[in-house]
Every structure is written in C-alpha cells, then in structure tokens.
PDB file of C-alpha atoms and ligand atoms in Angstrom:
ATOM      1  CA  MET A  29       0.000   0.000   0.000  1.00 73.00           C
ATOM      2  CA  LYS A  30       1.291   3.477  -0.880  1.00 82.00           C
ATOM      3  CA  VAL A  31       1.620   5.532   2.309  1.00 90.00           C
ATOM      4  CA  SER A  32       1.545   9.326   2.115  1.00 95.00           C
ATOM      5  CA  TYR A  33       4.436  11.055   3.867  1.00 96.00           C
ATOM      6  CA  LYS A  34       3.164  14.526   2.942  1.00 96.00           C
ATOM      7  CA  ASP A  35       3.687  16.861   5.921  1.00 96.00           C
ATOM      8  CA  LYS A  36       4.764  13.939   8.108  1.00 98.00           C
ATOM      9  CA  ASN A  37       7.555  14.614  10.597  1.00 98.00           C
ATOM     10  CA  VAL A  38      10.355  12.305   9.488  1.00 98.00           C
ATOM     11  CA  TRP A  39      13.487  12.229  11.677  1.00 98.00           C
ATOM     12  CA  ILE A  40      16.549  10.593  10.117  1.00 99.00           C
ATOM     13  CA  THR A  41      19.860  10.042  11.906  1.00 98.00           C
ATOM     14  CA  GLY A  42      23.012   9.683   9.814  1.00 98.00           C
ATOM     15  CA  ALA A  43      21.400  12.041   7.297  1.00 98.00           C
ATOM     16  CA  SER A  44      24.679  13.696   6.259  1.00 98.00           C
ATOM     17  CA  SER A  45      25.880  10.874   4.004  1.00 98.00           C
ATOM     18  CA  GLY A  46      25.115   7.611   2.229  1.00 98.00           C
ATOM     19  CA  ILE A  47      21.850   5.821   2.910  1.00 98.00           C
ATOM     20  CA  GLY A  48      20.502   8.482   5.308  1.00 98.00           C
ATOM     21  CA  GLU A  49      21.163  11.246   2.789  1.00 98.00           C
ATOM     22  CA  ALA A  50      19.484   9.320  -0.041  1.00 98.00           C
ATOM     23  CA  LEU A  51      16.554   8.570   2.236  1.00 98.00           C
ATOM     24  CA  ALA A  52      16.211  12.270   3.087  1.00 98.00           C
ATOM     25  CA  TYR A  53      15.864  13.089  -0.639  1.00 98.00           C
ATOM     26  CA  ALA A  54      13.400  10.246  -1.173  1.00 98.00           C
ATOM     27  CA  PHE A  55      11.197  11.506   1.687  1.00 98.00           C
ATOM     28  CA  ALA A  56      11.633  15.123   0.495  1.00 98.00           C
ATOM     29  CA  ARG A  57      10.183  14.115  -2.895  1.00 97.00           C
ATOM     30  CA  GLU A  58       7.172  12.758  -0.983  1.00 96.00           C
ATOM     31  CA  GLY A  59       6.649  16.133   0.725  1.00 96.00           C
ATOM     32  CA  ALA A  60       7.713  15.056   4.221  1.00 98.00           C
ATOM     33  CA  ARG A  61       8.852  17.548   6.889  1.00 98.00           C
ATOM     34  CA  LEU A  62      12.414  16.439   7.521  1.00 98.00           C
ATOM     35  CA  ILE A  63      14.504  16.517  10.664  1.00 98.00           C
ATOM     36  CA  LEU A  64      18.096  15.695   9.745  1.00 98.00           C
ATOM     37  CA  SER A  65      20.660  14.605  12.326  1.00 98.00           C
ATOM     38  CA  SER A  66      24.350  13.760  12.540  1.00 98.00           C
ATOM     39  CA  ARG A  67      27.516  15.488  13.877  1.00 98.00           C
ATOM     40  CA  ARG A  68      28.493  17.610  10.842  1.00 98.00           C
ATOM     41  CA  THR A  69      26.669  20.919  10.372  1.00 98.00           C
ATOM     42  CA  ASP A  70      28.059  21.678   6.898  1.00 98.00           C
ATOM     43  CA  GLU A  71      27.074  18.331   5.452  1.00 98.00           C
ATOM     44  CA  LEU A  72      23.622  18.492   7.028  1.00 98.00           C
ATOM     45  CA  GLU A  73      23.145  22.038   5.671  1.00 98.00           C
ATOM     46  CA  ARG A  74      24.021  20.732   2.202  1.00 98.00           C
ATOM     47  CA  VAL A  75      21.471  17.897   2.481  1.00 98.00           C
ATOM     48  CA  ALA A  76      18.806  20.213   3.953  1.00 98.00           C
ATOM     49  CA  ALA A  77      19.277  22.708   1.093  1.00 98.00           C
ATOM     50  CA  ARG A  78      18.741  19.943  -1.478  1.00 98.00           C
ATOM     51  CA  CYS A  79      15.638  18.715   0.407  1.00 98.00           C
ATOM     52  CA  ARG A  80      14.217  22.253   0.253  1.00 98.00           C
ATOM     53  CA  GLU A  81      14.931  22.371  -3.499  1.00 98.00           C
ATOM     54  CA  LEU A  82      12.921  19.170  -3.761  1.00 97.00           C
ATOM     55  CA  GLY A  83      10.016  20.976  -2.097  1.00 94.00           C
ATOM     56  CA  SER A  84      10.119  19.868   1.506  1.00 97.00           C
ATOM     57  CA  GLU A  85      10.772  21.596   4.824  1.00 97.00           C
ATOM     58  CA  ALA A  86      14.037  20.509   6.419  1.00 98.00           C
ATOM     59  CA  SER A  87      15.550  21.250   9.834  1.00 98.00           C
ATOM     60  CA  ILE A  88      18.836  20.228  11.350  1.00 98.00           C
ATOM     61  CA  VAL A  89      19.374  18.783  14.814  1.00 98.00           C
ATOM     62  CA  LEU A  90      23.010  18.098  15.651  1.00 98.00           C
ATOM     63  CA  LEU A  91      23.862  15.110  17.796  1.00 98.00           C
ATOM     64  CA  ASP A  92      26.565  12.592  18.546  1.00 98.00           C
ATOM     65  CA  LEU A  93      25.107   9.090  18.633  1.00 98.00           C
ATOM     66  CA  ALA A  94      27.824   8.069  21.098  1.00 98.00           C
ATOM     67  CA  VAL A  95      26.626  10.567  23.719  1.00 98.00           C
ATOM     68  CA  SER A  96      23.362   9.576  25.368  1.00 96.00           C
ATOM     69  CA  SER A  97      22.765  12.957  27.045  1.00 96.00           C
ATOM     70  CA  GLN A  98      22.987  14.686  23.633  1.00 97.00           C
ATOM     71  CA  LEU A  99      20.399  12.285  22.238  1.00 98.00           C
ATOM     72  CA  GLU A 100      17.948  13.009  25.058  1.00 98.00           C
ATOM     73  CA  LYS A 101      18.449  16.742  24.540  1.00 98.00           C
ATOM     74  CA  ALA A 102      18.034  16.433  20.773  1.00 98.00           C
ATOM     75  CA  ALA A 103      14.809  14.458  21.185  1.00 98.00           C
ATOM     76  CA  ASP A 104      13.448  17.041  23.660  1.00 98.00           C
ATOM     77  CA  GLU A 105      14.246  19.755  21.090  1.00 98.00           C
ATOM     78  CA  VAL A 106      12.521  17.823  18.291  1.00 98.00           C
ATOM     79  CA  LEU A 107       9.425  17.128  20.390  1.00 98.00           C
ATOM     80  CA  ALA A 108       9.233  20.746  21.608  1.00 98.00           C
ATOM     81  CA  THR A 109       9.440  22.044  18.024  1.00 98.00           C
ATOM     82  CA  PHE A 110       7.342  19.479  16.138  1.00 97.00           C
ATOM     83  CA  GLY A 111       5.128  18.021  18.879  1.00 96.00           C
ATOM     84  CA  HIS A 112       5.569  14.480  17.657  1.00 97.00           C
ATOM     85  CA  VAL A 113       7.582  12.353  15.236  1.00 98.00           C
ATOM     86  CA  ASP A 114       5.684  10.326  12.629  1.00 98.00           C
ATOM     87  CA  VAL A 115       8.697   8.388  11.356  1.00 98.00           C
ATOM     88  CA  LEU A 116      11.993   7.856  13.195  1.00 98.00           C
ATOM     89  CA  VAL A 117      14.778   6.324  11.123  1.00 99.00           C
ATOM     90  CA  ASN A 118      17.619   5.111  13.336  1.00 98.00           C
ATOM     91  CA  ASN A 119      20.127   4.940  10.506  1.00 98.00           C
ATOM     92  CA  GLY A 120      23.370   6.574  11.678  1.00 98.00           C
ATOM     93  CA  GLY A 121      26.141   4.136  12.453  1.00 98.00           C
ATOM     94  CA  ILE A 122      29.753   3.049  12.125  1.00 98.00           C
ATOM     95  CA  SER A 123      31.243  -0.188  10.911  1.00 98.00           C
ATOM     96  CA  GLN A 124      34.367  -1.995  12.069  1.00 98.00           C
ATOM     97  CA  ARG A 125      37.541  -3.390  10.544  1.00 97.00           C
ATOM     98  CA  SER A 126      39.386  -5.286  13.309  1.00 97.00           C
ATOM     99  CA  ILE A 127      39.554  -8.845  14.612  1.00 97.00           C
ATOM    100  CA  VAL A 128      38.396  -9.855  18.106  1.00 98.00           C
ATOM    101  CA  ALA A 129      41.906 -10.793  19.285  1.00 98.00           C
ATOM    102  CA  GLU A 130      43.199  -7.288  18.641  1.00 98.00           C
ATOM    103  CA  THR A 131      40.178  -5.107  19.443  1.00 98.00           C
ATOM    104  CA  PRO A 132      40.227  -3.249  22.777  1.00 98.00           C
ATOM    105  CA  ILE A 133      36.934  -3.278  24.684  1.00 98.00           C
ATOM    106  CA  ASP A 134      36.585   0.506  24.297  1.00 98.00           C
ATOM    107  CA  VAL A 135      36.092  -0.004  20.566  1.00 98.00           C
ATOM    108  CA  ASP A 136      33.375  -2.621  21.195  1.00 98.00           C
ATOM    109  CA  ARG A 137      31.602  -0.276  23.608  1.00 98.00           C
ATOM    110  CA  ARG A 138      31.786   2.692  21.215  1.00 98.00           C
ATOM    111  CA  ILE A 139      30.279   0.682  18.360  1.00 98.00           C
ATOM    112  CA  MET A 140      27.551  -0.615  20.669  1.00 98.00           C
ATOM    113  CA  GLU A 141      26.696   2.958  21.764  1.00 98.00           C
ATOM    114  CA  VAL A 142      26.607   4.377  18.242  1.00 98.00           C
ATOM    115  CA  ASP A 143      24.972   1.467  16.423  1.00 98.00           C
ATOM    116  CA  TYR A 144      22.624   0.118  19.081  1.00 98.00           C
ATOM    117  CA  PHE A 145      22.017   2.217  22.217  1.00 98.00           C
ATOM    118  CA  SER A 146      21.552   5.487  20.309  1.00 98.00           C
ATOM    119  CA  GLY A 147      18.485   4.081  18.573  1.00 98.00           C
ATOM    120  CA  VAL A 148      17.133   2.723  21.849  1.00 98.00           C
ATOM    121  CA  VAL A 149      17.415   6.170  23.474  1.00 98.00           C
ATOM    122  CA  LEU A 150      15.686   7.972  20.586  1.00 98.00           C
ATOM    123  CA  THR A 151      12.983   5.313  20.278  1.00 98.00           C
ATOM    124  CA  LYS A 152      12.104   5.599  23.981  1.00 98.00           C
ATOM    125  CA  LYS A 153      11.900   9.381  23.659  1.00 98.00           C
ATOM    126  CA  VAL A 154       9.563   9.491  20.623  1.00 98.00           C
ATOM    127  CA  LEU A 155       7.423   6.451  21.485  1.00 98.00           C
ATOM    128  CA  PRO A 156       5.131   8.018  24.142  1.00 98.00           C
ATOM    129  CA  ALA A 157       3.793  10.675  21.715  1.00 97.00           C
ATOM    130  CA  MET A 158       3.383   8.006  19.028  1.00 98.00           C
ATOM    131  CA  LEU A 159       1.383   5.824  21.431  1.00 98.00           C
ATOM    132  CA  GLN A 160      -0.741   8.769  22.485  1.00 98.00           C
ATOM    133  CA  ARG A 161      -1.606   9.418  18.817  1.00 98.00           C
ATOM    134  CA  GLY A 162      -2.045   5.692  18.086  1.00 98.00           C
ATOM    135  CA  LYS A 163       0.372   5.822  15.158  1.00 98.00           C
ATOM    136  CA  GLY A 164       4.024   6.070  14.224  1.00 98.00           C
ATOM    137  CA  HIS A 165       6.727   4.194  12.358  1.00 98.00           C
ATOM    138  CA  ILE A 166      10.129   3.295  13.773  1.00 98.00           C
ATOM    139  CA  VAL A 167      12.750   2.141  11.301  1.00 99.00           C
ATOM    140  CA  ALA A 168      16.083   0.656  12.358  1.00 99.00           C
ATOM    141  CA  VAL A 169      18.890   0.226   9.870  1.00 98.00           C
ATOM    142  CA  SER A 170      20.622  -3.026  10.737  1.00 98.00           C
ATOM    143  CA  SER A 171      22.672  -5.002   8.201  1.00 98.00           C
ATOM    144  CA  ILE A 172      22.811  -8.532   6.854  1.00 98.00           C
ATOM    145  CA  THR A 173      25.577  -8.711   9.475  1.00 98.00           C
ATOM    146  CA  GLY A 174      22.668  -8.436  11.937  1.00 98.00           C
ATOM    147  CA  LYS A 175      21.727 -11.954  10.785  1.00 98.00           C
ATOM    148  CA  PHE A 176      25.141 -13.651  10.871  1.00 98.00           C
ATOM    149  CA  GLY A 177      28.646 -13.033  12.230  1.00 97.00           C
ATOM    150  CA  PHE A 178      31.431 -12.032   9.877  1.00 95.00           C
ATOM    151  CA  SER A 179      35.223 -11.594  10.168  1.00 96.00           C
ATOM    152  CA  TYR A 180      36.502  -8.141  11.200  1.00 97.00           C
ATOM    153  CA  ARG A 181      32.956  -7.176  12.282  1.00 97.00           C
ATOM    154  CA  SER A 182      32.539  -8.704  15.793  1.00 98.00           C
ATOM    155  CA  ALA A 183      31.290  -5.566  17.582  1.00 98.00           C
ATOM    156  CA  TYR A 184      29.403  -4.347  14.522  1.00 98.00           C
ATOM    157  CA  ALA A 185      27.678  -7.719  14.058  1.00 98.00           C
ATOM    158  CA  ALA A 186      26.883  -7.807  17.792  1.00 98.00           C
ATOM    159  CA  ALA A 187      25.328  -4.316  17.718  1.00 98.00           C
ATOM    160  CA  LYS A 188      23.325  -5.169  14.598  1.00 98.00           C
ATOM    161  CA  HIS A 189      22.128  -8.473  16.128  1.00 98.00           C
ATOM    162  CA  ALA A 190      21.020  -6.514  19.220  1.00 98.00           C
ATOM    163  CA  ILE A 191      18.939  -4.268  16.978  1.00 98.00           C
ATOM    164  CA  HIS A 192      16.884  -7.290  15.904  1.00 98.00           C
ATOM    165  CA  GLY A 193      16.168  -8.357  19.483  1.00 98.00           C
ATOM    166  CA  PHE A 194      15.081  -4.873  20.528  1.00 99.00           C
ATOM    167  CA  TYR A 195      12.963  -3.797  17.566  1.00 99.00           C
ATOM    168  CA  GLU A 196      11.311  -7.176  17.039  1.00 98.00           C
ATOM    169  CA  SER A 197      10.242  -7.066  20.703  1.00 98.00           C
ATOM    170  CA  LEU A 198       8.986  -3.503  20.208  1.00 98.00           C
ATOM    171  CA  TRP A 199       6.934  -4.665  17.216  1.00 98.00           C
ATOM    172  CA  ALA A 200       5.483  -7.560  19.241  1.00 98.00           C
ATOM    173  CA  GLU A 201       4.482  -5.166  22.039  1.00 98.00           C
ATOM    174  CA  GLU A 202       3.158  -2.210  20.084  1.00 98.00           C
ATOM    175  CA  HIS A 203       2.023  -3.072  16.557  1.00 98.00           C
ATOM    176  CA  ARG A 204      -1.499  -3.619  17.828  1.00 98.00           C
ATOM    177  CA  ASN A 205      -1.340  -0.073  19.206  1.00 98.00           C
ATOM    178  CA  GLY A 206      -0.639   1.405  15.776  1.00 98.00           C
ATOM    179  CA  ILE A 207       3.156   1.415  15.919  1.00 98.00           C
ATOM    180  CA  ASP A 208       4.895   0.048  12.826  1.00 98.00           C
ATOM    181  CA  VAL A 209       8.445  -1.225  13.135  1.00 98.00           C
ATOM    182  CA  THR A 210      10.718  -2.023  10.186  1.00 98.00           C
ATOM    183  CA  ILE A 211      14.227  -3.449  10.490  1.00 99.00           C
ATOM    184  CA  ILE A 212      16.268  -2.852   7.343  1.00 98.00           C
ATOM    185  CA  CYS A 213      19.147  -5.211   6.544  1.00 98.00           C
ATOM    186  CA  PRO A 214      21.242  -3.795   3.733  1.00 98.00           C
ATOM    187  CA  GLY A 215      23.897  -5.932   2.108  1.00 97.00           C
ATOM    188  CA  ARG A 216      26.513  -3.928   0.235  1.00 97.00           C
ATOM    189  CA  VAL A 217      25.610  -0.350  -0.542  1.00 98.00           C
ATOM    190  CA  HIS A 218      28.005   2.069  -2.256  1.00 97.00           C
ATOM    191  CA  THR A 219      28.592   4.597   0.567  1.00 97.00           C
ATOM    192  CA  ASN A 220      31.487   5.777   2.736  1.00 96.00           C
ATOM    193  CA  VAL A 221      30.727   3.132   5.377  1.00 97.00           C
ATOM    194  CA  SER A 222      34.061   1.294   4.975  1.00 96.00           C
ATOM    195  CA  LEU A 223      36.041   4.562   4.867  1.00 95.00           C
ATOM    196  CA  ASN A 224      34.423   5.569   8.171  1.00 97.00           C
ATOM    197  CA  ALA A 225      34.651   2.098   9.774  1.00 97.00           C
ATOM    198  CA  ILE A 226      36.855   2.036  12.860  1.00 97.00           C
ATOM    199  CA  THR A 227      39.934  -0.089  13.368  1.00 97.00           C
ATOM    200  CA  LYS A 228      41.444  -1.498  16.573  1.00 96.00           C
ATOM    201  CA  THR A 229      42.968   1.913  17.337  1.00 96.00           C
ATOM    202  CA  GLY A 230      39.591   3.631  17.039  1.00 95.00           C
ATOM    203  CA  GLU A 231      40.824   5.482  13.923  1.00 96.00           C
ATOM    204  CA  ALA A 232      38.951   5.484  10.627  1.00 96.00           C
ATOM    205  CA  TYR A 233      39.877   2.622   8.277  1.00 96.00           C
ATOM    206  CA  GLY A 234      39.932   5.044   5.340  1.00 95.00           C
ATOM    207  CA  ILE A 235      39.666   2.519   2.511  1.00 93.00           C
ATOM    208  CA  MET A 236      36.814   1.974   0.060  1.00 94.00           C
ATOM    209  CA  ASP A 237      36.206  -1.757   0.293  1.00 93.00           C
ATOM    210  CA  HIS A 238      35.780  -3.862  -2.787  1.00 87.00           C
ATOM    211  CA  GLY A 239      32.375  -4.952  -1.389  1.00 87.00           C
ATOM    212  CA  GLN A 240      30.950  -1.427  -0.993  1.00 89.00           C
ATOM    213  CA  ASP A 241      32.520  -0.302  -4.249  1.00 91.00           C
ATOM    214  CA  GLY A 242      30.477  -2.881  -6.129  1.00 91.00           C
ATOM    215  CA  GLY A 243      27.360  -2.429  -4.007  1.00 96.00           C
ATOM    216  CA  ILE A 244      23.944  -1.069  -4.986  1.00 97.00           C
ATOM    217  CA  SER A 245      23.469   2.705  -4.934  1.00 98.00           C
ATOM    218  CA  SER A 246      22.244   4.471  -1.814  1.00 98.00           C
ATOM    219  CA  GLU A 247      19.349   5.816  -3.944  1.00 98.00           C
ATOM    220  CA  GLN A 248      18.211   2.272  -4.757  1.00 98.00           C
ATOM    221  CA  CYS A 249      18.576   1.335  -1.098  1.00 98.00           C
ATOM    222  CA  ALA A 250      16.443   4.344  -0.060  1.00 98.00           C
ATOM    223  CA  ARG A 251      13.717   3.450  -2.571  1.00 98.00           C
ATOM    224  CA  GLU A 252      13.612  -0.101  -1.268  1.00 98.00           C
ATOM    225  CA  ILE A 253      13.494   1.088   2.344  1.00 98.00           C
ATOM    226  CA  ILE A 254      10.385   3.147   1.593  1.00 98.00           C
ATOM    227  CA  LYS A 255       8.868   0.202  -0.287  1.00 98.00           C
ATOM    228  CA  ALA A 256       9.447  -2.036   2.753  1.00 98.00           C
ATOM    229  CA  MET A 257       7.912   0.613   5.035  1.00 98.00           C
ATOM    230  CA  ASN A 258       4.854   0.940   2.796  1.00 97.00           C
ATOM    231  CA  ALA A 259       4.453  -2.844   2.873  1.00 97.00           C
ATOM    232  CA  LYS A 260       4.740  -2.672   6.705  1.00 97.00           C
ATOM    233  CA  LYS A 261       7.493  -5.272   6.611  1.00 98.00           C
ATOM    234  CA  VAL A 262       9.031  -6.057   9.978  1.00 98.00           C
ATOM    235  CA  GLU A 263      12.315  -7.085   8.343  1.00 98.00           C
ATOM    236  CA  ALA A 264      13.672  -6.406   4.847  1.00 98.00           C
ATOM    237  CA  TYR A 265      16.886  -7.475   3.084  1.00 98.00           C
ATOM    238  CA  ILE A 266      18.213  -5.035   0.505  1.00 98.00           C
ATOM    239  CA  GLY A 267      21.222  -5.584  -1.750  1.00 98.00           C
ATOM    240  CA  GLY A 268      22.675  -7.959  -4.320  1.00 97.00           C
ATOM    241  CA  ARG A 269      23.857 -11.576  -4.265  1.00 95.00           C
ATOM    242  CA  GLU A 270      25.330 -11.196  -0.759  1.00 96.00           C
ATOM    243  CA  ILE A 271      21.759 -11.359   0.599  1.00 97.00           C
ATOM    244  CA  LEU A 272      21.844 -15.084  -0.215  1.00 97.00           C
ATOM    245  CA  MET A 273      24.041 -15.586   2.861  1.00 97.00           C
ATOM    246  CA  VAL A 274      21.005 -14.857   5.074  1.00 98.00           C
ATOM    247  CA  TYR A 275      19.070 -17.650   3.373  1.00 98.00           C
ATOM    248  CA  PHE A 276      22.056 -20.014   3.341  1.00 98.00           C
ATOM    249  CA  LYS A 277      22.413 -19.616   7.102  1.00 98.00           C
ATOM    250  CA  ARG A 278      18.681 -20.208   7.606  1.00 98.00           C
ATOM    251  CA  TYR A 279      18.123 -23.103   5.204  1.00 98.00           C
ATOM    252  CA  ILE A 280      21.555 -24.598   4.332  1.00 98.00           C
ATOM    253  CA  PRO A 281      23.674 -23.887   7.438  1.00 97.00           C
ATOM    254  CA  TRP A 282      26.550 -26.186   6.443  1.00 97.00           C
ATOM    255  CA  LEU A 283      27.004 -24.179   3.240  1.00 97.00           C
ATOM    256  CA  PHE A 284      26.847 -20.904   5.173  1.00 97.00           C
ATOM    257  CA  TYR A 285      29.598 -22.047   7.591  1.00 96.00           C
ATOM    258  CA  LYS A 286      31.736 -23.153   4.659  1.00 96.00           C
ATOM    259  CA  LEU A 287      31.307 -19.859   2.786  1.00 95.00           C
ATOM    260  CA  VAL A 288      31.511 -17.372   5.659  1.00 95.00           C
ATOM    261  CA  THR A 289      35.218 -18.036   6.227  1.00 92.00           C
ATOM    262  CA  LYS A 290      35.915 -17.671   2.510  1.00 91.00           C
ATOM    263  CA  VAL A 291      34.146 -14.382   1.739  1.00 87.00           C
ATOM    264  CA  LYS A 292      36.681 -11.554   1.711  1.00 82.00           C
ATOM    265  CA  PRO A 293      35.868  -9.199   4.618  1.00 83.00           C
ATOM    266  CA  THR A 294      37.056  -6.057   2.790  1.00 83.00           C
TER     267      THR A 294
HETATM  268  N1  LIG B  21      26.778   0.838   3.150  1.00 63.38           N
HETATM  269  C1  LIG B  21      26.614  -0.422   3.432  1.00 63.38           C
HETATM  270  O1  LIG B  21      27.080  -1.321   2.707  1.00 63.38           O
HETATM  271  C2  LIG B  21      25.815  -0.812   4.641  1.00 63.38           C
HETATM  272  C3  LIG B  21      25.476  -2.150   4.799  1.00 63.38           C
HETATM  273  C4  LIG B  21      24.743  -2.539   5.897  1.00 63.38           C
HETATM  274  C5  LIG B  21      24.318  -1.596   6.826  1.00 63.38           C
HETATM  275  N2  LIG B  21      24.661  -0.301   6.665  1.00 63.38           N
HETATM  276  C6  LIG B  21      24.213   0.659   7.687  1.00 63.38           C
HETATM  277  O2  LIG B  21      23.637   1.782   7.074  1.00 63.38           O
HETATM  278  C7  LIG B  21      23.706   2.883   7.970  1.00 63.38           C
HETATM  279  C8  LIG B  21      24.186   4.114   7.212  1.00 63.38           C
HETATM  280  O3  LIG B  21      25.522   3.904   6.771  1.00 63.38           O
HETATM  281  P1  LIG B  21      26.060   4.379   5.349  1.00 63.38           P
HETATM  282  O4  LIG B  21      26.386   3.177   4.584  1.00 63.38           O
HETATM  283  O5  LIG B  21      25.174   5.394   4.785  1.00 63.38           O
HETATM  284  O6  LIG B  21      27.493   4.986   5.805  1.00 63.38           O
HETATM  285  P2  LIG B  21      28.080   6.485   5.837  1.00 63.38           P
HETATM  286  O7  LIG B  21      28.027   7.084   4.490  1.00 63.38           O
HETATM  287  O8  LIG B  21      29.379   6.348   6.529  1.00 63.38           O
HETATM  288  O9  LIG B  21      27.045   7.273   6.762  1.00 63.38           O
HETATM  289  C9  LIG B  21      27.045   7.106   8.161  1.00 63.38           C
HETATM  290  C10 LIG B  21      26.186   8.189   8.786  1.00 63.38           C
HETATM  291  O10 LIG B  21      26.161   7.986  10.210  1.00 63.38           O
HETATM  292  C11 LIG B  21      26.510   9.201  10.853  1.00 63.38           C
HETATM  293  N3  LIG B  21      27.256   8.929  12.078  1.00 63.38           N
HETATM  294  C12 LIG B  21      28.308   8.101  12.259  1.00 63.38           C
HETATM  295  N4  LIG B  21      28.749   8.177  13.520  1.00 63.38           N
HETATM  296  C13 LIG B  21      27.963   9.090  14.151  1.00 63.38           C
HETATM  297  C14 LIG B  21      27.933   9.620  15.466  1.00 63.38           C
HETATM  298  N5  LIG B  21      28.792   9.225  16.431  1.00 63.38           N
HETATM  299  N6  LIG B  21      26.989  10.547  15.747  1.00 63.38           N
HETATM  300  C15 LIG B  21      26.132  10.976  14.807  1.00 63.38           C
HETATM  301  N7  LIG B  21      26.088  10.508  13.562  1.00 63.38           N
HETATM  302  C16 LIG B  21      27.014   9.582  13.236  1.00 63.38           C
HETATM  303  C17 LIG B  21      27.388   9.969   9.853  1.00 63.38           C
HETATM  304  O11 LIG B  21      27.268  11.352  10.097  1.00 63.38           O
HETATM  305  P3  LIG B  21      28.405  12.353  10.651  1.00 63.38           P
HETATM  306  O12 LIG B  21      29.727  11.786  10.262  1.00 63.38           O
HETATM  307  O13 LIG B  21      28.064  13.631   9.968  1.00 63.38           O
HETATM  308  O14 LIG B  21      28.173  12.400  12.125  1.00 63.38           O
HETATM  309  C18 LIG B  21      26.733   9.586   8.532  1.00 63.38           C
HETATM  310  O15 LIG B  21      25.656  10.457   8.261  1.00 63.38           O
HETATM  311  C19 LIG B  21      24.638   2.436   9.108  1.00 63.38           C
HETATM  312  O16 LIG B  21      23.870   2.072  10.237  1.00 63.38           O
HETATM  313  C20 LIG B  21      25.332   1.214   8.546  1.00 63.38           C
HETATM  314  O17 LIG B  21      25.743   0.311   9.531  1.00 63.38           O
HETATM  315  C21 LIG B  21      25.400   0.118   5.592  1.00 63.38           C
END
C-alpha cells in the first residue's frame, strides 16, 4: 500500500551521508517535513538545502550518537518544536575493521553505543507521543551482518544483532497499538561506510572496500526502504547476491559455515 508522507515529521539520523542522505531526498520528494541529524553541520546544511529544493521543509538537529545525554536533549528539542515524530529512522552508524583478538573493549563499547544504544534512546523518547496518537513508524537500519557473524565485524555484528532483538520485541508489544516497526538489513551499498569504519585503534579505516565499491546505490537502497515501510514489513533485506548468505544460514547452514570463512571481509 502506498503511504503518504506529505507533511509527516520524518526524523533521520546519519542524514549527512550515504543511505541516510538518499533517504532524506526520497522523503523530500514525498513532501515530508524532515529533521536531519548527525555530527556535521556543513554536510547536514548541504542535504537540507537539497531537500528544500525538492520541495520539503528541512531542519537540522546536531547530535553525537555516542553521547546519550545529547540524544535526550536532541529528542526534547525535536518534540518541543514538532510536537511528535511520525517516522523515526535510526540509521546513523559506524562499521568496524578489526579482529576480536586485537580489538580493545573501548572499541566494542563505542560501536555498541553508536549502532545500538543510540536508537534505543531515541525510540524511547519518541514512542510516548506516538502511542498517544495511536500511530508512528520506527525504522532501524541493521545489516545482513545483523543476521550472521562475519570476520573483522565482531562488535558491529553484535550491535546489529542486538537491533533485531530490541525492535522485534517492540513490534510484538506495540504493533497492535498502531506502531509500525521495520528493520532494514542492507547488504553492500556504495557509501562511505568502509572509509568511516573504525579499526582497533579507534581510527577510521579510510579505505573503500571492494564490497561497498560494487554495491547497490544508496538511492536504490532508499527506494527499497520506503517500499518495505509501505508494505509494513518487519524485516527487509536489501542488496545484491550477498543477501543469499542470510538464506544459506537459515536453510543450508553447512554451506553458510563453509562460505563465511571464505568471503573476503574487505
Ligand atoms: N553501506 C553499506 O554497505 C551498509 C550495509 C549494511 C548496513 N549499513 C548501515 O547503514 C547505515 C548508514 O551507513 P552508510 O552506509 O550510509 O554509511 P556512511 O556514508 O558512513 O554514513 C554514516 C552516517 O552515520 C553518521 N554517524 C556516524 N557516527 C555518528 C555519530 N557518532 N553521531 C552521529 N552521527 C554519526 C554519519 O554522520 P556524521 O559523520 O556527519 O556524524 C553519517 O551520516 C549504518 O547504520 C550502517 O551500519 C550500511
């Protein structure tokens, strides 16, 4: 079913780049009222300007997903300005390029904060107004790595797996109260995600991986996210052939375990 996002308050984290940016433009074309968040003002201003050119209202709310107090403050600001959020897209995140044996616990905790807890904080802040209105849609951007573990991604895979536990439970509790929940599992999407992934030192990896380089476009990913939302899917896999790994693990586990050690992690 085609859902109208006209004049809906759509809050997207990680809106300064990649999938979040493409999603902002896709919602702008639908006439949504956008709230764009990340850490970088200049990049958000650039995205907001383009959204306005596409005919939508767009505001910026700066936040660092690693800092819980900033998230609470940002959500208070959004609720004070807009009253409620119709669609929250917990998209912002960082990937990882380091093996378990060499990764200090601080790196695991940082990835968990940015990729998992940030969404939990924002969800808990916007949910009461959604429940009061009897409607709202919460979208969480996971990964196919939220469905299976993968080399050099231990903390990232753990955070993405946690997303499934949290948002699936939320769906079970609240869908009968008008709250839609959609967990998006992209495969490889051509964005800066590998460049921005963190290594064992906590520094950016800085390399465009072969996988992301050959991935689908962020525009295609955004279109498919909105399609999954319109279909009220609880979980959606978006990407190319790599998506098969999800089905291999589910239906042909021996093949999955054989392949997962062979797929190049970069
Ligand atoms: N691309 C893929 O192949 C792929 C596959 C599976 C899942 N995903 C997921 O898709 C989501 C979007 O990633 P992308 O591919 O679009 O990568 P990207 O181009 O690197 O974008 C990441 C976004 O997250 C924001 N972000 C990162 N750390 C943040 C922090 N501490 N506080 C606030 N914002 C922060 C960045 O904004 P600032 O730097 O401006 O703060 C940026 O807008 C992520 O959750 C990622 O795990 C991507």
